[in-house]
Amino acid sequence: MTKIGFIGLGNMGGPMAANLAKAGFDVTATDLSIAALDRAVEAGCARGESVADVVKDADVVVSMLPAGAHVRSVYLDNYGVLANAKKGALLIDSSTIDVDNARAVISAATDKGFVMVDAPVSGGVAAATAGTLTFMVGGEGDGFERAKPVLEKMGKNIFHAGEAGNGQVAKICNNMLLGISMIATCEAFNLAEKLGLDAQTFFDISSTASGQSWSMTSYCPAPGPVPNAPSNKDYQPGFAAAMMLKDMRLAQEAAHQAKASTPLGAQSEALYALMEAAGKGDLDFSGVMKLIKGSL
Ligand code: NAD
């Protein structure tokens, strides 16, 4: 049976590790949080005492950590993955991190003879729990083909985005587009209302016209037209504005590095940062509607 070492059992990693255990993999998991580790053990994982402990016998290592600094430390430190994983193990990092760190860690893994891919996800906790995540995978060689059977137990759509780091590129470009389109959608609904056009009528017209987008048709930031959207639950997440801000910042860092012009991305980052500064980073990102309306 394939042995999996899973590192990082938070909101996303917890249900992902549970799905791997449910699928019949032999999963040993670890987290700095004892409560998170206890939940994973209840879900069928074996208790790992440390990173070194979970990777030492693993055929496949999966990590789901907050940010680039955590991934660097978990992979590169002396007690970390590269120093302790067994020869030939496949390494999969599913955290959303900056492209430079993703490429640097994969390069260090390659230097040590490992095959490693970056495989960030789209879809929140609900998709992680249901096993319907979208994975965007970057990496050379046979990494994608080897990772696919494992990722398929946690997700529905598995894409190969190309070379190392390209999974992160796909993820941050997609989320930059989502962050911008949500703000544009809020502006349009707010203006329509101020001009005397109700949200449902505007939705009926625009959702079948050229202004339609996922932000409108699946996640409408104006209450009413899309019943299960967070706008109908006073913007409880969903996908928190603070998480969107993290992704917008990653996109801006990458844009500076690449000397790419992203004026709307920069403006949108500033608006989500205002939400966080107002103490509302825990609202759903579509709650940026409140900022646009002046009611945050
Ligand atoms: P989280 O903060 O809930 O979980 C991260 C876990 O990593 C925590 O339990 C933490 O204790 C653990 N951790 C940190 N350092 C560690 C270490 N050195 N060793 C072992 N465990 C360690 O975060 P999350 O919401 O699960 O998100 C994880 C990643 O997925 C992030 O990069 C995030 O951007 C991305 N993501 C999240 C969502 C979402 O909706 N939550 C959606 C898509 C992508």
Coordinates of C-alpha atoms and ligand atoms in Angstrom, one line a residue:
M1 CA 0.0 0.0 0.0
T2 CA 1.3 3.5 -0.9
K3 CA 2.5 5.3 2.2
I4 CA 1.7 9.0 2.4
G5 CA 3.3 11.5 4.8
F6 CA 1.0 14.5 5.2
I7 CA 2.2 17.8 6.8
G8 CA -0.2 20.6 7.7
L9 CA -3.7 19.6 8.8
G10 CA -5.5 23.0 8.9
N11 CA -8.8 24.0 7.4
M12 CA -7.7 22.5 4.0
G13 CA -5.1 19.9 4.9
G14 CA -7.3 18.2 7.5
P15 CA -10.0 17.2 5.1
M16 CA -7.5 16.4 2.3
A17 CA -5.6 14.0 4.6
A18 CA -8.9 12.5 5.7
N19 CA -9.9 11.8 2.1
L20 CA -6.6 10.1 1.4
A21 CA -7.1 7.9 4.4
K22 CA -10.6 7.2 3.3
A23 CA -9.4 6.2 -0.1
G24 CA -7.2 3.5 1.5
F25 CA -3.8 5.1 1.5
D26 CA -1.6 4.5 4.6
V27 CA -1.4 8.1 5.8
T28 CA 0.8 9.3 8.6
A29 CA 0.1 13.0 9.4
T30 CA 1.6 15.8 11.5
D31 CA 0.9 19.4 12.5
L32 CA 2.1 21.8 15.1
S33 CA -1.4 21.9 16.4
I34 CA -2.3 18.9 18.6
A35 CA -6.0 19.6 18.1
A36 CA -5.6 19.4 14.3
L37 CA -3.5 16.2 14.6
D38 CA -6.2 14.7 16.9
R39 CA -8.9 15.4 14.3
A40 CA -6.7 13.7 11.6
V41 CA -6.2 10.7 13.8
E42 CA -10.0 10.4 14.3
A43 CA -10.3 10.6 10.5
G44 CA -8.1 7.5 10.0
C45 CA -4.5 8.9 9.8
A46 CA -1.7 7.6 11.9
R47 CA -0.1 10.1 14.4
G48 CA 3.2 11.5 13.2
E49 CA 5.3 13.2 15.9
S50 CA 7.4 15.4 13.6
V51 CA 8.0 16.2 9.9
A52 CA 11.0 13.8 10.0
D53 CA 8.8 11.1 11.5
V54 CA 6.1 11.3 8.8
V55 CA 8.4 11.4 5.8
K56 CA 11.0 8.8 6.8
D57 CA 9.0 5.8 5.3
A58 CA 6.7 7.8 2.9
D59 CA 6.4 7.0 -0.8
V60 CA 4.6 10.3 -1.3
V61 CA 4.8 13.5 0.8
V62 CA 2.0 16.0 0.7
S63 CA 2.2 19.4 2.4
M64 CA -0.6 22.0 2.9
L65 CA 1.0 24.9 4.8
P66 CA 0.2 28.6 5.2
A67 CA 2.9 30.5 3.2
G68 CA 6.3 30.4 1.6
A69 CA 8.3 30.7 4.8
H70 CA 6.6 27.6 6.3
V71 CA 7.2 25.6 3.1
R72 CA 10.9 26.6 3.1
S73 CA 11.4 25.6 6.7
V74 CA 9.4 22.3 6.5
Y75 CA 11.4 21.2 3.4
L76 CA 14.8 22.8 3.8
D77 CA 15.6 22.7 7.6
N78 CA 17.8 20.0 9.0
Y79 CA 14.8 18.2 10.6
G80 CA 12.8 18.8 7.4
V81 CA 11.6 16.8 4.4
L82 CA 14.7 16.9 2.1
A83 CA 17.0 15.8 4.9
N84 CA 14.8 12.9 6.0
A85 CA 12.6 11.6 3.2
K86 CA 13.4 8.2 1.7
K87 CA 15.2 8.0 -1.6
G88 CA 12.7 8.1 -4.6
A89 CA 9.9 9.6 -2.6
L90 CA 7.6 12.0 -4.6
L91 CA 7.1 15.4 -3.0
I92 CA 3.9 17.4 -3.5
D93 CA 3.4 20.9 -2.0
S94 CA -0.2 22.0 -2.3
S95 CA 0.2 25.3 -0.3
T96 CA -0.4 28.6 -2.1
I97 CA 3.0 30.3 -2.0
D98 CA 5.0 32.8 -4.0
V99 CA 6.4 31.5 -7.3
D100 CA 10.1 32.2 -6.3
N101 CA 9.9 30.1 -3.1
A102 CA 8.1 27.3 -4.9
R103 CA 10.8 27.2 -7.6
A104 CA 13.6 27.5 -5.1
V105 CA 12.3 24.6 -2.9
I106 CA 11.7 22.4 -6.0
S107 CA 15.2 23.2 -7.2
A108 CA 16.7 22.2 -3.9
A109 CA 14.6 18.9 -3.9
T110 CA 15.8 18.2 -7.5
D111 CA 19.4 18.7 -6.4
K112 CA 18.9 16.1 -3.8
G113 CA 17.5 13.6 -6.3
F114 CA 13.8 14.0 -5.5
V115 CA 10.9 14.6 -7.9
M116 CA 8.8 17.4 -6.6
V117 CA 5.7 19.3 -7.9
D118 CA 3.9 22.4 -6.8
A119 CA 0.2 21.6 -6.8
P120 CA -1.9 24.5 -5.3
V121 CA -5.6 24.2 -5.2
S122 CA -8.7 26.1 -6.1
G123 CA -11.9 25.5 -4.1
G124 CA -12.3 26.1 -0.4
V125 CA -12.9 24.0 2.7
A126 CA -16.2 22.6 1.2
A127 CA -14.4 21.3 -1.9
A128 CA -11.5 19.9 0.2
T129 CA -14.1 18.0 2.3
A130 CA -16.0 16.8 -0.7
G131 CA -12.8 15.8 -2.5
T132 CA -13.7 18.1 -5.5
L133 CA -10.7 20.4 -5.4
T134 CA -9.0 21.7 -8.6
F135 CA -5.3 21.1 -8.6
M136 CA -2.9 23.1 -10.8
V137 CA 0.4 21.2 -11.0
G138 CA 3.8 22.5 -12.0
G139 CA 6.8 20.2 -12.4
E140 CA 9.0 18.4 -14.8
G141 CA 9.7 14.7 -15.5
D142 CA 7.2 12.2 -14.4
G143 CA 6.1 14.2 -11.4
F144 CA 2.6 15.0 -12.7
E145 CA 1.9 11.4 -13.8
R146 CA 3.0 10.1 -10.4
A147 CA 1.1 12.7 -8.4
K148 CA -2.2 12.3 -10.3
P149 CA -3.5 9.1 -8.7
V150 CA -3.0 10.7 -5.2
L151 CA -4.4 14.1 -6.2
E152 CA -7.5 12.4 -7.8
K153 CA -8.5 11.2 -4.3
M154 CA -8.7 14.8 -3.1
G155 CA -9.8 16.6 -6.3
K156 CA -12.0 16.5 -9.4
N157 CA -9.9 18.4 -11.9
I158 CA -6.2 17.9 -12.1
F159 CA -4.3 20.1 -14.6
H160 CA -0.6 20.1 -15.6
A161 CA 0.4 23.7 -15.9
G162 CA 3.9 23.1 -17.1
E163 CA 7.3 23.6 -15.5
A164 CA 8.1 23.9 -11.7
G165 CA 6.2 26.8 -10.2
N166 CA 3.6 27.0 -12.9
G167 CA 0.9 25.7 -10.7
Q168 CA 1.4 28.7 -8.5
V169 CA 1.4 31.0 -11.5
A170 CA -1.9 29.6 -12.6
K171 CA -3.3 29.9 -9.1
I172 CA -2.4 33.5 -8.5
C173 CA -3.3 34.7 -12.0
N174 CA -6.7 33.1 -11.6
N175 CA -7.3 34.6 -8.2
M176 CA -6.1 38.0 -9.3
L177 CA -8.7 37.8 -12.0
L178 CA -11.4 36.7 -9.5
G179 CA -10.5 39.4 -7.0
I180 CA -10.7 42.1 -9.7
S181 CA -14.0 40.7 -11.2
M182 CA -15.6 40.6 -7.8
I183 CA -14.9 44.3 -7.2
A184 CA -16.1 45.2 -10.7
T185 CA -19.3 43.2 -10.1
C186 CA -19.9 45.0 -6.8
E187 CA -19.5 48.4 -8.5
A188 CA -22.0 47.5 -11.2
F189 CA -24.7 46.2 -8.8
N190 CA -24.2 49.2 -6.5
L191 CA -24.5 51.7 -9.4
A192 CA -27.5 49.9 -10.8
E193 CA -29.2 50.1 -7.4
K194 CA -28.4 53.8 -7.0
L195 CA -29.8 54.5 -10.4
G196 CA -33.1 52.7 -9.5
L197 CA -32.5 49.2 -11.0
D198 CA -33.1 46.4 -8.5
A199 CA -30.4 43.6 -8.1
Q200 CA -32.6 40.8 -9.4
T201 CA -33.5 42.7 -12.6
F202 CA -30.0 43.7 -13.3
F203 CA -28.8 40.1 -12.6
D204 CA -31.4 38.7 -15.0
I205 CA -30.2 41.0 -17.8
S206 CA -26.4 41.1 -17.1
S207 CA -26.0 37.4 -16.4
T208 CA -27.2 36.7 -19.9
A209 CA -25.3 39.7 -21.4
S210 CA -21.7 40.5 -21.9
G211 CA -21.1 41.6 -18.3
Q212 CA -21.6 38.1 -16.9
S213 CA -18.8 36.4 -14.9
W214 CA -18.4 33.7 -12.3
S215 CA -18.4 36.4 -9.6
M216 CA -21.9 37.3 -10.8
T217 CA -23.6 34.1 -11.7
S218 CA -22.1 31.8 -9.0
Y219 CA -21.3 34.2 -6.2
C220 CA -23.3 37.3 -6.7
P221 CA -22.1 39.9 -4.1
A222 CA -25.6 41.6 -4.0
P223 CA -28.0 39.6 -1.8
G224 CA -30.9 37.8 -3.6
P225 CA -30.1 36.5 -7.1
V226 CA -27.8 33.6 -6.0
P227 CA -29.4 32.1 -2.9
N228 CA -26.3 30.2 -1.6
A229 CA -23.9 33.1 -2.1
P230 CA -22.3 34.5 1.1
S231 CA -24.0 37.9 0.4
N232 CA -27.2 36.2 1.7
K233 CA -25.5 35.3 5.0
D234 CA -24.2 38.8 5.8
Y235 CA -20.9 37.8 3.9
Q236 CA -19.8 35.0 6.2
P237 CA -17.1 33.1 4.3
G238 CA -16.8 31.2 2.0
F239 CA -13.4 32.6 1.0
A240 CA -12.2 35.2 3.5
A241 CA -11.1 38.6 2.3
A242 CA -7.8 38.1 4.2
M243 CA -7.2 35.0 2.1
M244 CA -8.0 36.9 -1.1
L245 CA -5.6 39.6 0.1
K246 CA -2.8 37.1 0.5
D247 CA -3.3 35.9 -3.1
M248 CA -3.5 39.4 -4.5
R249 CA -0.3 40.2 -2.7
L250 CA 1.4 37.1 -4.2
A251 CA 0.2 38.2 -7.6
Q252 CA 1.6 41.8 -7.1
E253 CA 5.0 40.4 -5.9
A254 CA 5.2 38.2 -9.0
A255 CA 4.1 41.1 -11.2
H256 CA 6.9 43.3 -9.8
Q257 CA 9.5 40.5 -10.4
A258 CA 8.2 39.9 -14.0
K259 CA 7.9 43.7 -14.7
A260 CA 4.3 43.0 -15.7
S261 CA 1.8 45.9 -15.6
T262 CA -1.2 45.0 -13.4
P263 CA -2.9 48.3 -12.5
L264 CA -6.3 46.7 -11.7
G265 CA -4.6 44.0 -9.6
A266 CA -2.8 46.7 -7.6
Q267 CA -6.0 48.7 -7.1
S268 CA -7.9 45.6 -6.0
E269 CA -5.2 44.5 -3.6
A270 CA -5.5 48.0 -2.0
L271 CA -9.2 47.6 -1.5
Y272 CA -9.0 44.1 0.1
A273 CA -6.2 45.6 2.3
L274 CA -8.6 48.3 3.4
M275 CA -11.1 45.6 4.4
E276 CA -8.5 43.9 6.5
A277 CA -7.4 47.3 8.0
A278 CA -11.0 47.9 9.0
G279 CA -11.0 44.6 10.9
K280 CA -13.2 42.9 8.3
G281 CA -10.6 40.4 6.8
D282 CA -12.7 37.5 8.1
L283 CA -15.7 38.5 6.0
D284 CA -16.1 36.8 2.7
F285 CA -14.2 38.5 -0.1
S286 CA -17.5 39.4 -1.8
G287 CA -18.1 41.6 1.4
V288 CA -16.0 44.1 -0.5
M289 CA -19.5 45.2 -1.5
K290 CA -19.8 46.8 1.9
L291 CA -16.7 48.8 1.2
I292 CA -18.1 49.9 -2.2
K293 CA -21.4 50.9 -0.5
G294 CA -19.6 52.7 2.3
S295 CA -21.2 50.5 4.9
L296 CA -18.2 48.4 6.1
Ligands
NAD1 P1 -4.5 26.8 8.0 O1 -3.8 27.9 8.6 O2 -5.9 26.4 8.4 O3 -3.6 25.4 8.1 C1 -2.2 25.4 8.0 C2 -1.7 24.4 9.0 O4 -0.3 24.2 8.8 C3 -2.0 24.7 10.4 O5 -2.7 23.7 11.0 C4 -0.6 24.9 11.0 O6 -0.5 24.5 12.4 C5 0.2 24.0 10.1 N1 1.6 24.2 10.1 C6 2.3 25.4 10.0 N2 3.6 25.2 10.1 C7 3.8 23.9 10.3 C8 5.0 23.1 10.5 N3 6.2 23.6 10.5 N4 4.8 21.8 10.7 C9 3.6 21.2 10.7 N5 2.4 21.9 10.5 C10 2.6 23.3 10.3 O7 -4.5 27.1 6.4 P2 -5.5 26.5 5.3 O8 -6.7 27.3 5.2 O9 -5.6 25.0 5.5 O10 -4.6 26.8 4.0 C11 -3.5 26.1 3.6 C12 -3.0 26.6 2.3 O11 -4.0 26.4 1.3 C13 -2.6 28.1 2.3 O12 -1.5 28.2 1.5 C14 -3.9 28.7 1.6 O13 -3.5 29.9 0.9 C15 -4.3 27.6 0.7 N6 -5.7 27.6 0.3 C16 -6.7 27.8 1.2 C17 -8.0 27.8 0.9 C18 -9.1 28.0 1.9 O14 -10.2 28.3 1.6 N7 -8.8 27.9 3.2 C19 -8.4 27.6 -0.4 C20 -7.4 27.4 -1.4 C21 -6.1 27.4 -1.0

